């Protein structure tokens, strides 16, 4: 709710200031106030008032030193992404948070048509950033802007992968749009496989999962790379349990040097889960061959 409440406090001017800081960040660790003023056609008193407000809302971080400068925070980037999604009619409202992961925050949301969606904000470097800070007591070696850049890349990667996967009929959430590090997909009314009470037909579900991996491999040319019972959502559709595979930003291309190893691991994790929980006798080597179309 914090994101939605903060979003509503912003006016057009604030988004302009945020977006100038975003644009200049790769060039400056902290973008000097003079530069922000020069890039905006508005009275400097307005810029100053907006910066004050953005700083108070923790959307920017101020540094006072030889010069006063600002950089975006992740929440500042969230605001820019939300603004763009709203302007383009992809998103109407942001709801509760569904989960805070290591590398992402996931929220529920609504489209202008009232369709329930999820918004996933990627958060690159959150863990490693803190680790470096703890160890060294001074700023991380990597400039902050490059963490934001990585998060944006993850957003774009995940969106594009989902687009192609969805197009070839793989069981993945339908992608609706993205901006920067934020990806909007349909809300899957399901339960993670590891929490799901009791799969009625585990053999057939394992086959469905392998079919999605096969489509990803043969028709899109990618390997998920982080598959487990945590990234599979089980949905009951017309009395059939269907496994949707989520969380794709770390995928690798089929011809990537690690593709083979990652595919084996993906398949092994899932096969082991079905073996242990449901006693399914699955030959990992055969499954891998099936996925690869051999
Ligand atoms: P990460 O694990 O990297 O934080 P995920 O994409 O796995 O990111 O999403 C985290 C959690 O959010 C999932 O485990 C799931 O509970 C929920 N979630 C993600 N995508 C959807 C979706 N399309 N529909 C419903 N819930 C989702
Ligand atoms: Mn996940």
PDB file of N, CA, C and O in Angstrom, residues 15-16 35 48 53 60 82 94 112 117 134 141 147 162 167 169 172-173 179-180 187 273 287 290-291:
ATOM      1  N   UNK A  15       7.119  13.809 -11.442  1.00  0.00           N
ATOM      2  CA  UNK A  15       7.532  12.767 -12.387  1.00  0.00           C
ATOM      3  C   UNK A  15       8.590  13.313 -13.352  1.00  0.00           C
ATOM      4  O   UNK A  15       9.508  12.593 -13.742  1.00  0.00           O
ATOM      5  N   UNK A  16       8.452  14.586 -13.731  1.00  0.00           N
ATOM      6  CA  UNK A  16       9.450  15.179 -14.630  1.00  0.00           C
ATOM      7  C   UNK A  16      10.815  15.224 -13.951  1.00  0.00           C
ATOM      8  O   UNK A  16      11.846  14.906 -14.556  1.00  0.00           O
ATOM      9  N   UNK A  35      22.415  20.509 -12.835  1.00  0.00           N
ATOM     10  CA  UNK A  35      22.107  19.730 -14.042  1.00  0.00           C
ATOM     11  C   UNK A  35      20.604  19.459 -14.122  1.00  0.00           C
ATOM     12  O   UNK A  35      19.988  19.591 -15.184  1.00  0.00           O
ATOM     13  N   UNK A  48      13.299  22.937  -6.670  1.00  0.00           N
ATOM     14  CA  UNK A  48      13.747  22.769  -5.283  1.00  0.00           C
ATOM     15  C   UNK A  48      12.626  22.186  -4.412  1.00  0.00           C
ATOM     16  O   UNK A  48      12.861  21.292  -3.598  1.00  0.00           O
ATOM     17  N   UNK A  53      10.315  17.405  -1.618  1.00  0.00           N
ATOM     18  CA  UNK A  53       9.225  16.443  -1.426  1.00  0.00           C
ATOM     19  C   UNK A  53       9.663  15.013  -1.773  1.00  0.00           C
ATOM     20  O   UNK A  53       9.411  14.077  -1.015  1.00  0.00           O
ATOM     21  N   UNK A  60      14.122   9.789  -3.796  1.00  0.00           N
ATOM     22  CA  UNK A  60      15.490  10.141  -4.198  1.00  0.00           C
ATOM     23  C   UNK A  60      16.342  10.158  -2.936  1.00  0.00           C
ATOM     24  O   UNK A  60      15.830  10.202  -1.821  1.00  0.00           O
ATOM     25  N   UNK A  82       5.399   2.871 -12.580  1.00  0.00           N
ATOM     26  CA  UNK A  82       3.943   2.898 -12.386  1.00  0.00           C
ATOM     27  C   UNK A  82       3.312   3.980 -13.254  1.00  0.00           C
ATOM     28  O   UNK A  82       2.276   3.767 -13.886  1.00  0.00           O
ATOM     29  N   UNK A  94      -2.883  -0.299  -7.843  1.00  0.00           N
ATOM     30  CA  UNK A  94      -1.953  -1.233  -7.224  1.00  0.00           C
ATOM     31  C   UNK A  94      -2.538  -1.681  -5.892  1.00  0.00           C
ATOM     32  O   UNK A  94      -3.060  -0.866  -5.136  1.00  0.00           O
ATOM     33  N   UNK A 112      -7.461  -1.199 -16.199  1.00  0.00           N
ATOM     34  CA  UNK A 112      -8.640  -0.343 -16.361  1.00  0.00           C
ATOM     35  C   UNK A 112      -9.919  -1.158 -16.592  1.00  0.00           C
ATOM     36  O   UNK A 112     -11.011  -0.695 -16.279  1.00  0.00           O
ATOM     37  N   UNK A 117      -4.343  -8.393 -11.931  1.00  0.00           N
ATOM     38  CA  UNK A 117      -3.004  -8.652 -12.474  1.00  0.00           C
ATOM     39  C   UNK A 117      -1.982  -8.671 -11.339  1.00  0.00           C
ATOM     40  O   UNK A 117      -2.308  -8.356 -10.196  1.00  0.00           O
ATOM     41  N   UNK A 134      28.001  -4.006   4.336  1.00  0.00           N
ATOM     42  CA  UNK A 134      28.303  -4.505   5.667  1.00  0.00           C
ATOM     43  C   UNK A 134      29.792  -4.801   5.825  1.00  0.00           C
ATOM     44  O   UNK A 134      30.410  -4.486   6.822  1.00  0.00           O
ATOM     45  N   UNK A 141      31.038  -0.852  -4.409  1.00  0.00           N
ATOM     46  CA  UNK A 141      31.920  -0.531  -5.537  1.00  0.00           C
ATOM     47  C   UNK A 141      31.118  -0.222  -6.782  1.00  0.00           C
ATOM     48  O   UNK A 141      31.481   0.625  -7.572  1.00  0.00           O
ATOM     49  N   UNK A 147      22.987  -0.968 -10.653  1.00  0.00           N
ATOM     50  CA  UNK A 147      22.031  -1.917 -10.082  1.00  0.00           C
ATOM     51  C   UNK A 147      20.653  -1.688 -10.673  1.00  0.00           C
ATOM     52  O   UNK A 147      19.950  -2.634 -11.036  1.00  0.00           O
ATOM     53  N   UNK A 162       8.323 -14.073 -21.547  1.00  0.00           N
ATOM     54  CA  UNK A 162       6.914 -14.434 -21.351  1.00  0.00           C
ATOM     55  C   UNK A 162       6.113 -14.243 -22.629  1.00  0.00           C
ATOM     56  O   UNK A 162       5.250 -15.053 -22.964  1.00  0.00           O
ATOM     57  N   UNK A 167       3.109 -16.969 -26.589  1.00  0.00           N
ATOM     58  CA  UNK A 167       2.750 -17.079 -28.009  1.00  0.00           C
ATOM     59  C   UNK A 167       2.788 -18.527 -28.498  1.00  0.00           C
ATOM     60  O   UNK A 167       1.964 -18.929 -29.316  1.00  0.00           O
ATOM     61  N   UNK A 169       2.139 -21.057 -26.724  1.00  0.00           N
ATOM     62  CA  UNK A 169       1.183 -21.859 -25.968  1.00  0.00           C
ATOM     63  C   UNK A 169       1.737 -22.531 -24.728  1.00  0.00           C
ATOM     64  O   UNK A 169       1.140 -23.492 -24.231  1.00  0.00           O
ATOM     65  N   UNK A 172       2.275 -20.279 -19.077  1.00  0.00           N
ATOM     66  CA  UNK A 172       2.904 -19.179 -18.329  1.00  0.00           C
ATOM     67  C   UNK A 172       1.864 -18.073 -18.181  1.00  0.00           C
ATOM     68  O   UNK A 172       0.899 -18.026 -18.950  1.00  0.00           O
ATOM     69  N   UNK A 173       2.035 -17.169 -17.222  1.00  0.00           N
ATOM     70  CA  UNK A 173       1.079 -16.065 -17.113  1.00  0.00           C
ATOM     71  C   UNK A 173       1.151 -15.171 -18.359  1.00  0.00           C
ATOM     72  O   UNK A 173       2.244 -14.923 -18.875  1.00  0.00           O
ATOM     73  N   UNK A 179       7.415  -1.792 -17.800  1.00  0.00           N
ATOM     74  CA  UNK A 179       8.141  -0.533 -17.860  1.00  0.00           C
ATOM     75  C   UNK A 179       9.339  -0.666 -16.947  1.00  0.00           C
ATOM     76  O   UNK A 179       9.205  -1.034 -15.782  1.00  0.00           O
ATOM     77  N   UNK A 180      10.493  -0.422 -17.500  1.00  0.00           N
ATOM     78  CA  UNK A 180      11.719  -0.492 -16.694  1.00  0.00           C
ATOM     79  C   UNK A 180      11.854  -1.846 -16.009  1.00  0.00           C
ATOM     80  O   UNK A 180      11.908  -2.865 -16.684  1.00  0.00           O
ATOM     81  N   UNK A 187      -3.007 -12.368 -13.321  1.00  0.00           N
ATOM     82  CA  UNK A 187      -2.949 -12.972 -12.000  1.00  0.00           C
ATOM     83  C   UNK A 187      -3.340 -14.436 -12.126  1.00  0.00           C
ATOM     84  O   UNK A 187      -4.406 -14.757 -12.642  1.00  0.00           O
ATOM     85  N   UNK A 273      11.033 -33.823  -6.912  1.00  0.00           N
ATOM     86  CA  UNK A 273       9.850 -33.435  -6.140  1.00  0.00           C
ATOM     87  C   UNK A 273       8.719 -34.442  -6.348  1.00  0.00           C
ATOM     88  O   UNK A 273       8.107 -34.905  -5.387  1.00  0.00           O
ATOM     89  N   UNK A 287      13.435 -37.738 -19.544  1.00  0.00           N
ATOM     90  CA  UNK A 287      12.724 -36.450 -19.531  1.00  0.00           C
ATOM     91  C   UNK A 287      13.544 -35.375 -20.251  1.00  0.00           C
ATOM     92  O   UNK A 287      12.999 -34.586 -21.026  1.00  0.00           O
ATOM     93  N   UNK A 290      13.297 -35.803 -23.855  1.00  0.00           N
ATOM     94  CA  UNK A 290      11.980 -35.369 -24.327  1.00  0.00           C
ATOM     95  C   UNK A 290      11.961 -33.844 -24.498  1.00  0.00           C
ATOM     96  O   UNK A 290      11.532 -33.326 -25.535  1.00  0.00           O
ATOM     97  N   UNK A 291      12.458 -33.144 -23.491  1.00  0.00           N
ATOM     98  CA  UNK A 291      12.463 -31.682 -23.543  1.00  0.00           C
ATOM     99  C   UNK A 291      13.277 -31.193 -24.751  1.00  0.00           C
ATOM    100  O   UNK A 291      12.895 -30.243 -25.438  1.00  0.00           O
TER     101      UNK A 291
END
